[in-house]
PDB file of C-alpha atoms and ligand atoms in Angstrom:
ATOM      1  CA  UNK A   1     -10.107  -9.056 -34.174  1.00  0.00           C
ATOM      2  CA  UNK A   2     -10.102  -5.657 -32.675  1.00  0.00           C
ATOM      3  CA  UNK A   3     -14.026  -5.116 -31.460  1.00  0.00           C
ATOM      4  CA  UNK A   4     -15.734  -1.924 -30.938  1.00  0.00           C
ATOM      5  CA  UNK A   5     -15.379  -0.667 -27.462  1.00  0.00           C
ATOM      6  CA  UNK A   6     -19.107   0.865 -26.382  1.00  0.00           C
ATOM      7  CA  UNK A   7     -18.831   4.467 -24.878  1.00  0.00           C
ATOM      8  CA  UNK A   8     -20.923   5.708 -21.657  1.00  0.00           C
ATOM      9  CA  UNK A   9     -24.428   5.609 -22.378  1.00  0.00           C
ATOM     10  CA  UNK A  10     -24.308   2.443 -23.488  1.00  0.00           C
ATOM     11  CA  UNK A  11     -26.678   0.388 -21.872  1.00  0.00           C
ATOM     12  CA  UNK A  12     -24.398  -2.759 -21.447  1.00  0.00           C
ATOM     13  CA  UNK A  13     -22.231  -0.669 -19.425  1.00  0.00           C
ATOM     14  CA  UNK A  14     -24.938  -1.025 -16.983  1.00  0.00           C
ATOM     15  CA  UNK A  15     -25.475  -4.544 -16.957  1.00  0.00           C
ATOM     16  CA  UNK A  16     -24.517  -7.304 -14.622  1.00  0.00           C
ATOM     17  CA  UNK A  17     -22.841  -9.983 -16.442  1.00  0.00           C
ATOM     18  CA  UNK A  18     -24.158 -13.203 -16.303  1.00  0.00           C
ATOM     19  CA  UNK A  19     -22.288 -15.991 -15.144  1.00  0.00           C
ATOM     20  CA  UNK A  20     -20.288 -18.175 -17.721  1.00  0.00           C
ATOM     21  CA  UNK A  21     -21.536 -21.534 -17.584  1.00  0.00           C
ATOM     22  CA  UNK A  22     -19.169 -23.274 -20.117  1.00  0.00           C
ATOM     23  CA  UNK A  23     -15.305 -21.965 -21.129  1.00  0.00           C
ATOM     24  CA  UNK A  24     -15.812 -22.711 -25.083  1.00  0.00           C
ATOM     25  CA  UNK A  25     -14.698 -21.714 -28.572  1.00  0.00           C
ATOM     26  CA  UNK A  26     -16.738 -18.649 -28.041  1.00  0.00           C
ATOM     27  CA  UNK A  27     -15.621 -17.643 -25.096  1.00  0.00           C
ATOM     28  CA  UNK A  28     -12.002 -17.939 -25.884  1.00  0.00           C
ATOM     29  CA  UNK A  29     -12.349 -15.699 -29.086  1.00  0.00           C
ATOM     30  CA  UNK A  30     -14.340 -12.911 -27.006  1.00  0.00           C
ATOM     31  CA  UNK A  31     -11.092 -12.976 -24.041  1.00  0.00           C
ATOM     32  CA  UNK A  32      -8.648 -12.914 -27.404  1.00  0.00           C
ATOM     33  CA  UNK A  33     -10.163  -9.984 -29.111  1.00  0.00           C
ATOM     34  CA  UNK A  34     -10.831  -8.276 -26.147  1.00  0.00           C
ATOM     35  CA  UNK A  35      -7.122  -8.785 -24.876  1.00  0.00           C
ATOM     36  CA  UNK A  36      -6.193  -7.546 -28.849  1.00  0.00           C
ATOM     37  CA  UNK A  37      -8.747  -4.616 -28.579  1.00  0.00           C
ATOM     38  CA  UNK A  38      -7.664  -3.706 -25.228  1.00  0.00           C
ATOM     39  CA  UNK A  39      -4.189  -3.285 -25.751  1.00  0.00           C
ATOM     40  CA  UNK A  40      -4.937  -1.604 -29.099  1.00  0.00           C
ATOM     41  CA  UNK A  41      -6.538   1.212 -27.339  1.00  0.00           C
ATOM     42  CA  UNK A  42      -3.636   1.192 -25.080  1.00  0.00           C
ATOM     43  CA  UNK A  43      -5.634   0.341 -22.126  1.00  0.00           C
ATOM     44  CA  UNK A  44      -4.521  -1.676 -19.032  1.00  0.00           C
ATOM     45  CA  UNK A  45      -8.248  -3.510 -18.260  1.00  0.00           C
ATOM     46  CA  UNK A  46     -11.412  -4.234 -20.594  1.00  0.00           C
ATOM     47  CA  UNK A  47     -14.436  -5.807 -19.635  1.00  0.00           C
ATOM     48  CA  UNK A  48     -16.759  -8.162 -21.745  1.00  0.00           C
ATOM     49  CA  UNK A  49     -19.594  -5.179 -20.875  1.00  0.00           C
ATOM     50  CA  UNK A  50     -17.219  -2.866 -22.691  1.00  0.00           C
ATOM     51  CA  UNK A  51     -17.771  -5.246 -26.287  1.00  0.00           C
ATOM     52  CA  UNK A  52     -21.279  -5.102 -25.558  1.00  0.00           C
ATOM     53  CA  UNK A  53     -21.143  -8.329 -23.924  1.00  0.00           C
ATOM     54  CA  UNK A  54     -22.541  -8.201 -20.469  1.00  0.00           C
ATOM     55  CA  UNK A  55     -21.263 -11.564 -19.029  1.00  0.00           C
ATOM     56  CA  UNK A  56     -18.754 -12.356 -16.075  1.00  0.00           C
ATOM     57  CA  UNK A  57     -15.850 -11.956 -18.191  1.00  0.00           C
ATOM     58  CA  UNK A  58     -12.632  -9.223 -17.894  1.00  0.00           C
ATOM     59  CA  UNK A  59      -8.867  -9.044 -19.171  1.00  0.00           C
ATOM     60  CA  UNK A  60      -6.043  -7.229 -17.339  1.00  0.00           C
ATOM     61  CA  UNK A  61      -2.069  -6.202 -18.811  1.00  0.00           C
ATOM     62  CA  UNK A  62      -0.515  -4.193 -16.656  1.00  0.00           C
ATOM     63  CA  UNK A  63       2.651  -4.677 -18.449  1.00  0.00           C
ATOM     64  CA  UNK A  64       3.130  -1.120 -20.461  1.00  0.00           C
ATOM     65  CA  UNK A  65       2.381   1.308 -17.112  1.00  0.00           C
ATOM     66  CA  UNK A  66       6.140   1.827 -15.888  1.00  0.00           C
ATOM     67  CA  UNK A  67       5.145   4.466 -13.140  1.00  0.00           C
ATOM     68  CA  UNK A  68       2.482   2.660 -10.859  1.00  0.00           C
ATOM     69  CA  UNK A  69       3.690  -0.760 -10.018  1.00  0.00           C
ATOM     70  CA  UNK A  70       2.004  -3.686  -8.747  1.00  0.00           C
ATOM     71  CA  UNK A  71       2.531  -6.701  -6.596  1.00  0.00           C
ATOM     72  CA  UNK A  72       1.272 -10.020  -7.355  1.00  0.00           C
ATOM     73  CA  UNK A  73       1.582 -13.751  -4.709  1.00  0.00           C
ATOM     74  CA  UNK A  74       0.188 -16.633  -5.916  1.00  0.00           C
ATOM     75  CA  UNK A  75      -0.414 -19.199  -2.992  1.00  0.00           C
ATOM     76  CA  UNK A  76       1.124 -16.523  -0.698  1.00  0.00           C
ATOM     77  CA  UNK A  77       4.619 -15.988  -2.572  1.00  0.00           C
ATOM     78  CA  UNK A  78       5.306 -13.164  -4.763  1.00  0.00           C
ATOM     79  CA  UNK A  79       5.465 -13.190  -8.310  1.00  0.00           C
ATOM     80  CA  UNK A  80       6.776 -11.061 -11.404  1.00  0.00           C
ATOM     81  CA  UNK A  81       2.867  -9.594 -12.279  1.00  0.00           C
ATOM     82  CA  UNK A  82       4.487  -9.544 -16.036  1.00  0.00           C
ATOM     83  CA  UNK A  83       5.264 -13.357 -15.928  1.00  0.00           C
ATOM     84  CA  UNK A  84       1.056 -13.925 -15.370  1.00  0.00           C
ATOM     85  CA  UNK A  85      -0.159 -11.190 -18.285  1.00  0.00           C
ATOM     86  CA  UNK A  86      -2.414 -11.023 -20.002  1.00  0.00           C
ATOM     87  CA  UNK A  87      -4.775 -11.642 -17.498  1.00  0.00           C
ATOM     88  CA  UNK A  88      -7.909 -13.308 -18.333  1.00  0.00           C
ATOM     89  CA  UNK A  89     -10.404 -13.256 -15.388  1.00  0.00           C
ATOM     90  CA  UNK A  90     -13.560 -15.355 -16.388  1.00  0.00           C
ATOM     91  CA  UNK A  91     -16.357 -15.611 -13.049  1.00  0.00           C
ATOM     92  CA  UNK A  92     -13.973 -13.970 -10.968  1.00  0.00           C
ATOM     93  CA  UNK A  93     -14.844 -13.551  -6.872  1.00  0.00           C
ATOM     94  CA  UNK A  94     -13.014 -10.350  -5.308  1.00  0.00           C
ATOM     95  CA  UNK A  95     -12.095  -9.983  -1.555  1.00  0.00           C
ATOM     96  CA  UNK A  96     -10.758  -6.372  -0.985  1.00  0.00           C
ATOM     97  CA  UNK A  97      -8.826  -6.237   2.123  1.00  0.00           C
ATOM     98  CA  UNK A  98      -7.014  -2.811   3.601  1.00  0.00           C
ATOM     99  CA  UNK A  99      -6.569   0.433   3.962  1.00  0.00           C
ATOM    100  CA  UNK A 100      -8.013   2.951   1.357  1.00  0.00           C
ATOM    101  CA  UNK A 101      -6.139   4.253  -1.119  1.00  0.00           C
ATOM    102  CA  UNK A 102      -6.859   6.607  -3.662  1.00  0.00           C
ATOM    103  CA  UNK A 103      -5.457   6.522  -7.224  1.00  0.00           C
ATOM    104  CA  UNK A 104      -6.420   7.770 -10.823  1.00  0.00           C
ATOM    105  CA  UNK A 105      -8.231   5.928 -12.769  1.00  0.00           C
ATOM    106  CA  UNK A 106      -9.651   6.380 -16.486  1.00  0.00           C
ATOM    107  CA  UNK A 107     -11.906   4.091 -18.730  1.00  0.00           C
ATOM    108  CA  UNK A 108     -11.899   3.180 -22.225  1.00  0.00           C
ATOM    109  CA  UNK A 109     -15.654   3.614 -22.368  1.00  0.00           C
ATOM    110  CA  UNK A 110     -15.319   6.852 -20.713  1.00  0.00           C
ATOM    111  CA  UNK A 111     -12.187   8.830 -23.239  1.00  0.00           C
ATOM    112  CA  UNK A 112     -11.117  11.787 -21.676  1.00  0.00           C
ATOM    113  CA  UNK A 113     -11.894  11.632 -18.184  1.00  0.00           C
ATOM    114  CA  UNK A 114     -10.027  10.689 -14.911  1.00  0.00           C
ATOM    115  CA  UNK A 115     -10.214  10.862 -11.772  1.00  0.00           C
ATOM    116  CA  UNK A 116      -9.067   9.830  -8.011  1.00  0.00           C
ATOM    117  CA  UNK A 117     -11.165   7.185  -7.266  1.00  0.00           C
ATOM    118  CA  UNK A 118     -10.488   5.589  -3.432  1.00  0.00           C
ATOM    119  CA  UNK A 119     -10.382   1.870  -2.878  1.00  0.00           C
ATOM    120  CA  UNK A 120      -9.005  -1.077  -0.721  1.00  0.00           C
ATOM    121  CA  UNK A 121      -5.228  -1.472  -1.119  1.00  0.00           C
ATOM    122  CA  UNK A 122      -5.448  -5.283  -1.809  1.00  0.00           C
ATOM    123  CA  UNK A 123      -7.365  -8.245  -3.718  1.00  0.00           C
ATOM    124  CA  UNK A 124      -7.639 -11.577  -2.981  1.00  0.00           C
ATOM    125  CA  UNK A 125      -9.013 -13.010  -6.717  1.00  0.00           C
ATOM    126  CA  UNK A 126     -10.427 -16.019  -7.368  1.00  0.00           C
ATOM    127  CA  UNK A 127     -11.597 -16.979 -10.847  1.00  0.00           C
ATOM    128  CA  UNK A 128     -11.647 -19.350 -13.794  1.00  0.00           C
ATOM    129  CA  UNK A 129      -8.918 -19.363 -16.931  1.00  0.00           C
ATOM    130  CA  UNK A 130      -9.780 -20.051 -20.180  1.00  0.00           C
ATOM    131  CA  UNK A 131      -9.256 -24.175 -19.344  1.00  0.00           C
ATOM    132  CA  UNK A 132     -11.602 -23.424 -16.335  1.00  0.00           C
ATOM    133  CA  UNK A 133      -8.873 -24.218 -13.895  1.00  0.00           C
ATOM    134  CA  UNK A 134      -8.693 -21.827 -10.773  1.00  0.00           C
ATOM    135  CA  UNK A 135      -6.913 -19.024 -11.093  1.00  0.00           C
ATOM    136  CA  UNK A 136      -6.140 -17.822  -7.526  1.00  0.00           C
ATOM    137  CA  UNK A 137      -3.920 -14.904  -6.557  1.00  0.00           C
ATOM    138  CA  UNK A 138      -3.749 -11.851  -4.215  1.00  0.00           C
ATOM    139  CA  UNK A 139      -2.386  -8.344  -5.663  1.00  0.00           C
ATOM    140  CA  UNK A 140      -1.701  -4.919  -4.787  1.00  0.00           C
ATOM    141  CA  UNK A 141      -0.772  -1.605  -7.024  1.00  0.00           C
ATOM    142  CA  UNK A 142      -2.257  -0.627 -10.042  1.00  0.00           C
ATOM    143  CA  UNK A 143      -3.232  -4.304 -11.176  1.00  0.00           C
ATOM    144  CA  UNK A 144      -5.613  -4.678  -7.532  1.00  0.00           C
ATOM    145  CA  UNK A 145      -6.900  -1.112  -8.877  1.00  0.00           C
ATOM    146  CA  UNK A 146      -7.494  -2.711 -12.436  1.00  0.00           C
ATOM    147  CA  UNK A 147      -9.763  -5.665 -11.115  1.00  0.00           C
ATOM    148  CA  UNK A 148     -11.431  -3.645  -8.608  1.00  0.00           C
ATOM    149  CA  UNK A 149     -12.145  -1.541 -11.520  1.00  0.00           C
ATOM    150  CA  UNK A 150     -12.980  -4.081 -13.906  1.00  0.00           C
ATOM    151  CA  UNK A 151     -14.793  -6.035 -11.617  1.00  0.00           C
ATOM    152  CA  UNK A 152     -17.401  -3.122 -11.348  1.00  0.00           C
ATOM    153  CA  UNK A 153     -17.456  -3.041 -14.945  1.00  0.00           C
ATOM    154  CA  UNK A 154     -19.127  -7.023 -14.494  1.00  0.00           C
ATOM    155  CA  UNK A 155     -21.653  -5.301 -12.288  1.00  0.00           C
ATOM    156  CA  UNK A 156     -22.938  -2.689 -14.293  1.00  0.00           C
ATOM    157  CA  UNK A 157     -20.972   0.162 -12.253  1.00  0.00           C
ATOM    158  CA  UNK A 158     -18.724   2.675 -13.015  1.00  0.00           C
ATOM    159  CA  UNK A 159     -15.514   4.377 -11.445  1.00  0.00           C
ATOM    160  CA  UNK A 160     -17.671   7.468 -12.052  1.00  0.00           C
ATOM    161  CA  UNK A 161     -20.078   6.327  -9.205  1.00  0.00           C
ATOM    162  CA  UNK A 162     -17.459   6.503  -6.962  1.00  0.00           C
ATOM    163  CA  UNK A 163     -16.453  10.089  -7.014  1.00  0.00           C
ATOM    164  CA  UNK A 164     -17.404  11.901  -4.416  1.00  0.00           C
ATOM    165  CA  UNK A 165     -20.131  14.268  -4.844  1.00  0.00           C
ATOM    166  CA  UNK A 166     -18.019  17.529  -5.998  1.00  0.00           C
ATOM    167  CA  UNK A 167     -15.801  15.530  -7.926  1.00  0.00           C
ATOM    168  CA  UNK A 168     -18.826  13.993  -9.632  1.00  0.00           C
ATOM    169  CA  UNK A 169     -20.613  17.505 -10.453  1.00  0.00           C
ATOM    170  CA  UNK A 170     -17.350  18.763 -11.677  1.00  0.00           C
ATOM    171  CA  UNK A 171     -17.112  16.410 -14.079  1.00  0.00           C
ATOM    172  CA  UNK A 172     -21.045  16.646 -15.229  1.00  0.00           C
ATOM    173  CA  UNK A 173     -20.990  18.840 -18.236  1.00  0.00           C
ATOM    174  CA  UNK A 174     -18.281  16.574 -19.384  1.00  0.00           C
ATOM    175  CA  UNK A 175     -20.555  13.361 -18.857  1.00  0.00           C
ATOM    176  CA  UNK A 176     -23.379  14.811 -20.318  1.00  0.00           C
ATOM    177  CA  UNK A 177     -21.593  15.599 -23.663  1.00  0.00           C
ATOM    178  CA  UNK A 178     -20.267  11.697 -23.890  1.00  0.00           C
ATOM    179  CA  UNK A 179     -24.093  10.918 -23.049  1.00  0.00           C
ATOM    180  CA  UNK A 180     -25.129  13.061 -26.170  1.00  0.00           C
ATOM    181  CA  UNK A 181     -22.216  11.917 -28.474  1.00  0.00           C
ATOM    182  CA  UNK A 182     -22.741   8.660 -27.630  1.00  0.00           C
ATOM    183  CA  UNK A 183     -26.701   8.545 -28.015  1.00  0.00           C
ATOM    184  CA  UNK A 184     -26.084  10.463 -31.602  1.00  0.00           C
ATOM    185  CA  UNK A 185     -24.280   7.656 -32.800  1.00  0.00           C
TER     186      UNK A 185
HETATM  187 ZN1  LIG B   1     -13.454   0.902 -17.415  1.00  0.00          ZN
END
């Protein structure tokens, strides 16, 4: 079932998730409709704050972007990322190791806007699947950009709040008309 994605102003966007105590029925139909409603708005990342759900729960496909690759190991050897997606991501703990690197990012909560948004080259992941068994892997590329980014998304932040200062002001007016679209609705 493809959900409603909620759009910037929302106030579950700015919620910390709560921890998921138990992986059940429910749970499993939120991480399917979210991975159906994510890639039916032909995104590559969705969080459960983006349903309206504010709990520690995100989905990842990198699969359809062709241009920015990533790099995925799982117990230190490298994998095909495309063998391990969709990506469900339920609880997950994020080490980001490395150099700063800044990349474009969008969000589907936030249509029409990107914008370089720096962070650490790498992620180390750890994190429960939909059986709760670990799920433990380290990545680079656009899918360590994609958890980075939906890992803020389980803390109530936004890649917004990363710009710097003149990015961030550029981008205002635009902001402020989501804010008032959004709030009309
Ligand atoms: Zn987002």
């Amino acid at each position: 079932m493809i959900l409603e994605i909620v759009l910037y102003g929302h106030p579950a966007l700015r919620s910390r998730g709560a921890k998921i105590k138990k992986v059940d029925e429910r749970i499993r139909k939120l991480a399917a409709d979210m991975i159906e409603t994510m890639i039916a708005a032909d995104g590559c990342g969705l969080a459960a704050q983006q349903v309206g759900v504010p709990l520690q729960l995100c989905v990842v496909d990198v699969r359809e972007v062709k241009n920015r690759p990533s790099r995925m190991w799982i117990d230190g050897k490298e994998v095909d990322p495309d063998a391990h997606m969709p990506l469900v991501l339920v609880n997950p703990q994020v080490d980001m190791v490395g150099p700063i690197e800044a990349g474009v990012e969008g969000c589907l909560s936030i249509p029409g806007i990107t914008a370089e948004v720096a962070r650490p080259r790498k992620v180390k992941v750890r994190a429960l699947d939909l059986e709760e068994k670990e799920l433990c892997f380290e990545a680079t590329g656009l899918l360590s950009r994609a958890v980075q980014h939906e890992l803020d998304h389980l803390n109530g932040v936004l890649f917004i709040d990363r710009l710097d200062n003149q990015t961030r002001e550029a981008l205002q007016p635009e902001l402020d008309k989501l804010l008032h679209n959004s709030t009309q609705r």
